[in-house]
């Protein structure tokens, strides 16, 4: 088996005078994978990426990137990595071409104008190559960040919330680019708040919450878990308890007995809803309204956290 591109073992981080942002994270990523790290604000996603990229020092743990010890030999590890951060940190007075070429040289790569040109063309930046960064629109600046990260042909690319606040055309270009990079064998790790984004892009999805990597699973398996929906039936007469005869649906009461709630798998062939409605009719339990909703991201996290405990 080829060596994984990334191995993270027992990585924890407590910021000085701050919170414990990561709690003993283990993660192995194989070459050529696309992994999405899904988690709410403040979960620790950026901290984890920053540690792998050598920007933040972990409190404990070890990391290997492309065979290099990322803490001991961070320069070699960093050469294998491209990072697209959330925010622009680049010389505003330089031209696009100079900025991207400089990024490539910074990692000891030969000038190779051909590669830089390809990256700029892929990101629709070639026409703007002589423009100064400060004169670009926000979307164009994001493109420059991506071009910079790709300039030295990294094996492992990190995209930190790549589509937050990004317009449709950049989002589309970005996904096309990600697909092309993966065809060339680049490994990609992205962070996101959006389940849809993880679903669209990733081979595997890791869920991170309060500094813990709760699970890392194949996308299909996780999406099956996340495909839960709720059916809420607003009753004509409130109930004190879930009546007998409904065990198979695992119903719950909500809204002080005014609602019966059924959680079902939206992707299953049979949801069980017709049979449930029929049983309610047989038992003369009348309802005046019915609505379904997707479990929110928060519900899902609560669910996952609950399962682990
Ligand atoms: N430099 C820092 N000093 C102190 N605390 C920090 C620092 N950076 C992050 N934190 C804290 O560590 C926790 C994890 O933050 P992190 O930015 O890694 O989360 P995140 O999952 O990337 O969130 P977001 O989606 O909002 O970017 C948060 O509680 C945050 O406030």
Tab-separated table of C-alpha atoms and ligand atoms in Angstrom:
chain	number	residue	atom	x	y	z
A	1	UNK	CA	0.000	0.000	0.000
A	2	UNK	CA	1.463	3.411	-0.871
A	3	UNK	CA	2.260	5.659	2.034
A	4	UNK	CA	-0.570	8.076	2.952
A	5	UNK	CA	0.010	11.686	1.926
A	6	UNK	CA	-1.036	12.852	5.385
A	7	UNK	CA	-0.934	11.257	8.798
A	8	UNK	CA	-2.123	13.188	11.852
A	9	UNK	CA	-1.691	11.479	15.222
A	10	UNK	CA	-2.997	12.698	18.550
A	11	UNK	CA	-2.885	16.367	17.620
A	12	UNK	CA	-4.200	18.694	20.328
A	13	UNK	CA	-4.114	22.449	20.572
A	14	UNK	CA	-4.851	24.752	23.454
A	15	UNK	CA	-4.330	28.403	22.584
A	16	UNK	CA	-2.589	30.565	25.134
A	17	UNK	CA	-5.297	32.116	27.316
A	18	UNK	CA	-7.757	30.558	24.921
A	19	UNK	CA	-9.868	27.509	24.385
A	20	UNK	CA	-8.812	23.955	23.638
A	21	UNK	CA	-9.338	24.119	19.901
A	22	UNK	CA	-8.376	20.510	19.106
A	23	UNK	CA	-8.577	17.358	21.173
A	24	UNK	CA	-6.324	14.497	20.117
A	25	UNK	CA	-7.185	14.419	16.427
A	26	UNK	CA	-6.205	11.391	14.319
A	27	UNK	CA	-6.583	11.540	10.555
A	28	UNK	CA	-5.056	9.600	7.681
A	29	UNK	CA	-5.512	10.756	4.092
A	30	UNK	CA	-4.483	8.670	1.094
A	31	UNK	CA	-3.008	10.146	-2.064
A	32	UNK	CA	-5.567	11.403	-4.554
A	33	UNK	CA	-8.468	11.620	-2.088
A	34	UNK	CA	-10.770	14.574	-1.603
A	35	UNK	CA	-11.678	14.905	2.045
A	36	UNK	CA	-14.138	17.459	3.400
A	37	UNK	CA	-13.948	18.548	7.020
A	38	UNK	CA	-17.444	19.564	7.989
A	39	UNK	CA	-18.114	21.476	11.157
A	40	UNK	CA	-19.797	24.526	12.647
A	41	UNK	CA	-18.053	27.827	13.382
A	42	UNK	CA	-15.268	27.492	15.870
A	43	UNK	CA	-15.115	23.689	15.585
A	44	UNK	CA	-11.360	23.761	15.036
A	45	UNK	CA	-11.138	23.276	11.274
A	46	UNK	CA	-8.846	26.215	10.579
A	47	UNK	CA	-6.701	25.326	13.566
A	48	UNK	CA	-6.195	21.803	12.242
A	49	UNK	CA	-5.260	23.039	8.768
A	50	UNK	CA	-2.980	25.702	10.194
A	51	UNK	CA	-1.146	23.126	12.276
A	52	UNK	CA	-0.639	20.802	9.305
A	53	UNK	CA	0.636	23.752	7.254
A	54	UNK	CA	3.104	24.774	9.956
A	55	UNK	CA	1.404	28.088	10.766
A	56	UNK	CA	0.224	27.115	14.256
A	57	UNK	CA	2.239	24.944	16.660
A	58	UNK	CA	0.297	22.054	18.185
A	59	UNK	CA	0.336	21.458	21.942
A	60	UNK	CA	0.961	17.756	21.278
A	61	UNK	CA	0.866	15.138	18.571
A	62	UNK	CA	2.679	14.320	15.353
A	63	UNK	CA	2.098	14.948	11.647
A	64	UNK	CA	3.638	13.459	8.527
A	65	UNK	CA	3.115	15.109	5.134
A	66	UNK	CA	4.355	13.324	2.004
A	67	UNK	CA	6.809	11.375	4.136
A	68	UNK	CA	8.173	14.434	5.966
A	69	UNK	CA	7.794	15.120	9.668
A	70	UNK	CA	5.752	18.328	9.516
A	71	UNK	CA	6.978	19.527	12.902
A	72	UNK	CA	10.671	18.576	12.626
A	73	UNK	CA	11.168	19.168	8.913
A	74	UNK	CA	8.391	21.636	8.273
A	75	UNK	CA	10.046	23.221	5.235
A	76	UNK	CA	10.034	19.970	3.295
A	77	UNK	CA	6.486	19.243	4.429
A	78	UNK	CA	5.359	22.725	3.482
A	79	UNK	CA	6.738	22.334	-0.054
A	80	UNK	CA	4.276	19.529	-0.632
A	81	UNK	CA	1.360	21.687	0.530
A	82	UNK	CA	-0.720	24.390	-1.101
A	83	UNK	CA	-2.971	26.420	1.181
A	84	UNK	CA	-5.856	28.596	0.095
A	85	UNK	CA	-6.626	30.542	3.255
A	86	UNK	CA	-9.894	32.285	4.039
A	87	UNK	CA	-8.369	35.729	3.851
A	88	UNK	CA	-6.104	37.524	1.467
A	89	UNK	CA	-2.565	38.055	2.714
A	90	UNK	CA	-0.535	39.247	-0.209
A	91	UNK	CA	1.235	42.346	-1.447
A	92	UNK	CA	-1.534	44.552	-2.791
A	93	UNK	CA	0.821	46.576	-5.001
A	94	UNK	CA	2.250	43.634	-6.938
A	95	UNK	CA	0.808	42.378	-10.210
A	96	UNK	CA	-1.070	39.104	-10.389
A	97	UNK	CA	1.655	37.468	-12.482
A	98	UNK	CA	4.487	38.601	-10.201
A	99	UNK	CA	2.612	37.449	-7.085
A	100	UNK	CA	1.911	33.991	-8.426
A	101	UNK	CA	5.393	33.551	-9.904
A	102	UNK	CA	6.913	34.647	-6.603
A	103	UNK	CA	4.883	32.039	-4.718
A	104	UNK	CA	6.290	29.366	-6.997
A	105	UNK	CA	9.894	30.509	-6.519
A	106	UNK	CA	9.404	30.715	-2.780
A	107	UNK	CA	9.152	26.933	-2.697
A	108	UNK	CA	12.318	26.476	-4.717
A	109	UNK	CA	10.599	25.667	-7.996
A	110	UNK	CA	12.083	26.796	-11.336
A	111	UNK	CA	10.365	29.796	-12.944
A	112	UNK	CA	8.322	27.625	-15.402
A	113	UNK	CA	6.179	30.322	-16.982
A	114	UNK	CA	4.126	27.594	-18.656
A	115	UNK	CA	2.753	26.244	-15.385
A	116	UNK	CA	1.987	29.687	-14.007
A	117	UNK	CA	0.233	30.593	-17.256
A	118	UNK	CA	-1.871	27.431	-17.094
A	119	UNK	CA	-2.901	28.133	-13.499
A	120	UNK	CA	-3.830	31.718	-14.350
A	121	UNK	CA	-5.805	30.612	-17.392
A	122	UNK	CA	-7.613	27.928	-15.391
A	123	UNK	CA	-8.713	30.587	-12.949
A	124	UNK	CA	-9.686	33.143	-15.619
A	125	UNK	CA	-6.893	35.417	-14.402
A	126	UNK	CA	-4.690	35.437	-17.472
A	127	UNK	CA	-6.251	38.598	-18.906
A	128	UNK	CA	-5.678	40.294	-15.568
A	129	UNK	CA	-2.097	39.141	-15.120
A	130	UNK	CA	-0.658	42.677	-15.256
A	131	UNK	CA	-3.267	44.193	-12.932
A	132	UNK	CA	-2.241	45.094	-9.406
A	133	UNK	CA	-3.896	43.006	-6.718
A	134	UNK	CA	-5.359	46.091	-5.055
A	135	UNK	CA	-7.297	46.910	-8.217
A	136	UNK	CA	-9.032	43.521	-8.423
A	137	UNK	CA	-12.561	42.719	-7.296
A	138	UNK	CA	-13.074	40.524	-4.232
A	139	UNK	CA	-13.803	37.466	-6.390
A	140	UNK	CA	-10.670	38.023	-8.460
A	141	UNK	CA	-8.605	38.315	-5.281
A	142	UNK	CA	-9.928	34.936	-4.186
A	143	UNK	CA	-8.820	33.536	-7.512
A	144	UNK	CA	-5.332	34.947	-6.929
A	145	UNK	CA	-5.226	33.147	-3.569
A	146	UNK	CA	-5.985	29.879	-5.298
A	147	UNK	CA	-3.434	30.553	-8.044
A	148	UNK	CA	-0.791	31.303	-5.412
A	149	UNK	CA	-1.511	28.049	-3.635
A	150	UNK	CA	-1.199	26.081	-6.874
A	151	UNK	CA	1.857	27.876	-8.219
A	152	UNK	CA	4.398	25.383	-6.856
A	153	UNK	CA	2.422	22.289	-7.914
A	154	UNK	CA	1.557	21.034	-4.427
A	155	UNK	CA	0.664	17.389	-3.871
A	156	UNK	CA	-1.722	18.263	-1.056
A	157	UNK	CA	-4.050	21.239	-1.406
A	158	UNK	CA	-6.023	22.772	1.455
A	159	UNK	CA	-9.070	24.874	0.723
A	160	UNK	CA	-10.303	26.650	3.842
A	161	UNK	CA	-13.992	27.388	3.311
A	162	UNK	CA	-13.503	27.852	-0.392
A	163	UNK	CA	-16.981	29.001	-1.291
A	164	UNK	CA	-17.889	31.201	1.669
A	165	UNK	CA	-19.055	34.480	0.158
A	166	UNK	CA	-18.090	33.477	-3.351
A	167	UNK	CA	-20.224	34.134	-6.454
A	168	UNK	CA	-21.622	31.443	-8.700
A	169	UNK	CA	-19.050	31.747	-11.464
A	170	UNK	CA	-16.103	31.453	-9.100
A	171	UNK	CA	-17.746	28.536	-7.368
A	172	UNK	CA	-18.170	26.789	-10.707
A	173	UNK	CA	-14.578	27.511	-11.768
A	174	UNK	CA	-13.383	26.268	-8.427
A	175	UNK	CA	-15.203	22.969	-8.660
A	176	UNK	CA	-13.978	22.442	-12.215
A	177	UNK	CA	-10.483	23.120	-11.030
A	178	UNK	CA	-10.817	20.725	-8.125
A	179	UNK	CA	-11.974	17.981	-10.491
A	180	UNK	CA	-9.057	18.621	-12.833
A	181	UNK	CA	-6.568	18.643	-9.980
A	182	UNK	CA	-7.861	15.356	-8.696
A	183	UNK	CA	-7.439	13.853	-12.159
A	184	UNK	CA	-3.789	14.883	-11.946
A	185	UNK	CA	-3.517	13.106	-8.611
A	186	UNK	CA	-3.579	16.109	-6.272
A	187	UNK	CA	-4.987	15.342	-2.838
A	188	UNK	CA	-7.472	17.930	-1.598
A	189	UNK	CA	-8.713	18.695	1.893
A	190	UNK	CA	-11.411	21.311	2.217
A	191	UNK	CA	-13.285	22.730	5.153
A	192	UNK	CA	-16.894	23.744	4.948
A	193	UNK	CA	-20.058	24.508	6.876
A	194	UNK	CA	-22.174	23.179	4.052
A	195	UNK	CA	-23.289	19.581	3.811
A	196	UNK	CA	-24.094	20.156	0.135
A	197	UNK	CA	-20.525	21.160	-0.539
A	198	UNK	CA	-19.153	18.089	1.170
A	199	UNK	CA	-21.647	15.975	-0.711
A	200	UNK	CA	-20.719	17.432	-4.061
A	201	UNK	CA	-16.978	17.314	-3.701
A	202	UNK	CA	-15.671	14.772	-1.292
A	203	UNK	CA	-14.797	11.083	-1.292
A	204	UNK	CA	-14.757	11.071	2.482
A	205	UNK	CA	-16.232	13.441	5.011
A	206	UNK	CA	-14.901	14.165	8.477
A	207	UNK	CA	-17.206	15.757	11.030
A	208	UNK	CA	-15.480	18.036	13.484
A	209	UNK	CA	-17.195	19.573	16.470
A	210	UNK	CA	-15.769	21.318	19.550
A	211	UNK	CA	-12.252	20.294	18.605
A	212	UNK	CA	-13.028	16.607	18.180
A	213	UNK	CA	-12.955	14.747	14.912
A	214	UNK	CA	-16.082	12.735	15.588
A	215	UNK	CA	-15.852	10.512	12.566
A	216	UNK	CA	-14.421	10.224	9.100
A	217	UNK	CA	-16.530	8.195	6.709
A	218	UNK	CA	-17.072	7.481	3.060
A	219	UNK	CA	-19.413	10.118	1.732
A	220	UNK	CA	-22.173	7.713	0.801
A	221	UNK	CA	-22.319	6.239	4.305
A	222	UNK	CA	-22.376	9.628	5.953
A	223	UNK	CA	-24.932	11.071	3.584
A	224	UNK	CA	-27.229	8.175	4.411
A	225	UNK	CA	-26.971	9.248	8.049
A	226	UNK	CA	-27.509	12.875	7.179
A	227	UNK	CA	-30.481	12.136	4.951
A	228	UNK	CA	-32.866	12.123	7.895
A	229	UNK	CA	-36.110	14.021	7.757
A	230	UNK	CA	-38.723	14.810	10.333
A	231	UNK	CA	-42.440	14.516	9.892
A	232	UNK	CA	-44.409	16.621	12.363
A	233	UNK	CA	-48.115	15.941	12.768
A	234	UNK	CA	-50.027	18.656	14.603
A	235	UNK	CA	-52.720	16.861	16.582
A	236	UNK	CA	-56.307	17.963	17.052
A	237	UNK	CA	-56.139	16.788	20.679
A	238	UNK	CA	-52.801	16.873	22.517
A	239	UNK	CA	-51.455	13.597	23.932
A	240	UNK	CA	-49.730	12.838	27.245
A	241	UNK	CA	-47.710	9.976	25.837
A	242	UNK	CA	-47.038	8.229	22.549
A	243	UNK	CA	-49.904	5.730	22.275
A	244	UNK	CA	-49.331	1.971	22.134
A	245	UNK	CA	-49.125	0.336	18.740
A	246	UNK	CA	-46.605	2.738	17.227
A	247	UNK	CA	-43.350	1.094	18.308
A	248	UNK	CA	-42.051	0.502	14.807
A	249	UNK	CA	-41.937	4.256	14.071
A	250	UNK	CA	-40.149	5.297	17.291
A	251	UNK	CA	-42.339	8.378	17.561
A	252	UNK	CA	-41.745	11.249	19.936
A	253	UNK	CA	-44.016	13.936	21.274
A	254	UNK	CA	-43.118	17.560	20.741
A	255	UNK	CA	-44.605	20.942	21.522
A	256	UNK	CA	-46.125	19.774	24.849
A	257	UNK	CA	-47.966	16.891	23.275
A	258	UNK	CA	-49.444	18.901	20.432
A	259	UNK	CA	-47.185	17.279	17.863
A	260	UNK	CA	-46.210	13.756	17.012
A	261	UNK	CA	-42.765	13.567	15.479
A	262	UNK	CA	-41.500	10.810	13.216
A	263	UNK	CA	-37.861	10.805	12.076
A	264	UNK	CA	-37.352	8.877	8.871
A	265	UNK	CA	-34.713	8.211	6.281
A	266	UNK	CA	-35.568	10.304	3.252
A	267	UNK	CA	-33.386	8.146	1.035
A	268	UNK	CA	-34.984	4.847	2.017
A	269	UNK	CA	-37.255	3.141	-0.481
A	270	UNK	CA	-40.065	3.013	2.033
A	271	UNK	CA	-40.379	5.859	4.473
A	272	UNK	CA	-43.065	4.185	6.552
A	273	UNK	CA	-45.282	7.267	6.332
A	274	UNK	CA	-48.346	5.760	4.578
A	275	UNK	CA	-48.510	2.944	7.137
A	276	UNK	CA	-48.136	5.450	9.967
A	277	UNK	CA	-50.982	7.593	8.675
A	278	UNK	CA	-53.149	4.536	8.260
A	279	UNK	CA	-52.444	3.410	11.838
A	280	UNK	CA	-53.300	6.874	13.149
A	281	UNK	CA	-56.631	6.674	11.301
A	282	UNK	CA	-57.361	3.257	12.795
A	283	UNK	CA	-56.672	4.608	16.280
A	284	UNK	CA	-58.769	7.727	15.702
A	285	UNK	CA	-55.846	10.028	16.311
A	286	UNK	CA	-56.714	13.068	14.237
A	287	UNK	CA	-54.244	15.648	13.054
A	288	UNK	CA	-54.883	19.032	11.509
A	289	UNK	CA	-51.540	19.738	9.933
A	290	UNK	CA	-48.510	17.865	8.695
A	291	UNK	CA	-45.080	19.102	7.705
A	292	UNK	CA	-41.720	17.599	6.939
A	293	UNK	CA	-38.343	19.196	7.446
A	294	UNK	CA	-34.778	18.210	6.857
A	295	UNK	CA	-32.685	17.810	9.983
A	296	UNK	CA	-30.638	20.954	10.328
A	297	UNK	CA	-26.882	20.824	10.384
A	298	UNK	CA	-27.038	21.525	14.062
A	299	UNK	CA	-29.428	18.626	14.694
A	300	UNK	CA	-27.120	16.363	12.782
A	301	UNK	CA	-24.133	17.386	14.834
A	302	UNK	CA	-26.082	16.943	18.026
A	303	UNK	CA	-27.073	13.520	16.764
A	304	UNK	CA	-23.539	12.539	15.924
A	305	UNK	CA	-22.132	13.876	19.167
A	306	UNK	CA	-24.880	12.030	21.021
A	307	UNK	CA	-24.072	8.758	19.291
A	308	UNK	CA	-20.420	8.963	20.246
A	309	UNK	CA	-21.082	9.413	23.924
B	1	LIG	N1	-5.112	32.516	17.532
B	1	LIG	C1	-6.051	32.128	18.367
B	1	LIG	N2	-5.971	32.419	19.682
B	1	LIG	C2	-6.915	31.997	20.566
B	1	LIG	N3	-7.995	31.251	20.210
B	1	LIG	C3	-8.129	30.933	18.922
B	1	LIG	C4	-7.169	31.336	17.929
B	1	LIG	N4	-7.576	30.844	16.728
B	1	LIG	C5	-8.725	30.174	16.951
B	1	LIG	N5	-9.065	30.220	18.262
B	1	LIG	C6	-10.222	29.565	18.887
B	1	LIG	O1	-10.117	28.170	18.664
B	1	LIG	C7	-11.399	27.602	18.373
B	1	LIG	C8	-11.377	26.916	17.009
B	1	LIG	O2	-11.245	27.907	16.001
B	1	LIG	P1	-11.045	27.586	14.450
B	1	LIG	O3	-10.836	28.888	13.759
B	1	LIG	O4	-10.022	26.548	14.293
B	1	LIG	O5	-12.463	26.986	14.075
B	1	LIG	P2	-13.128	26.771	12.667
B	1	LIG	O6	-13.784	25.450	12.740
B	1	LIG	O7	-12.146	26.974	11.596
B	1	LIG	O8	-14.224	27.891	12.627
B	1	LIG	P3	-14.665	28.856	11.432
B	1	LIG	O9	-15.543	28.021	10.603
B	1	LIG	O10	-15.411	29.927	12.152
B	1	LIG	O11	-13.425	29.327	10.748
B	1	LIG	C9	-12.385	28.754	18.462
B	1	LIG	O12	-12.941	28.723	19.753
B	1	LIG	C10	-11.532	29.974	18.264
B	1	LIG	O13	-12.085	31.084	18.914
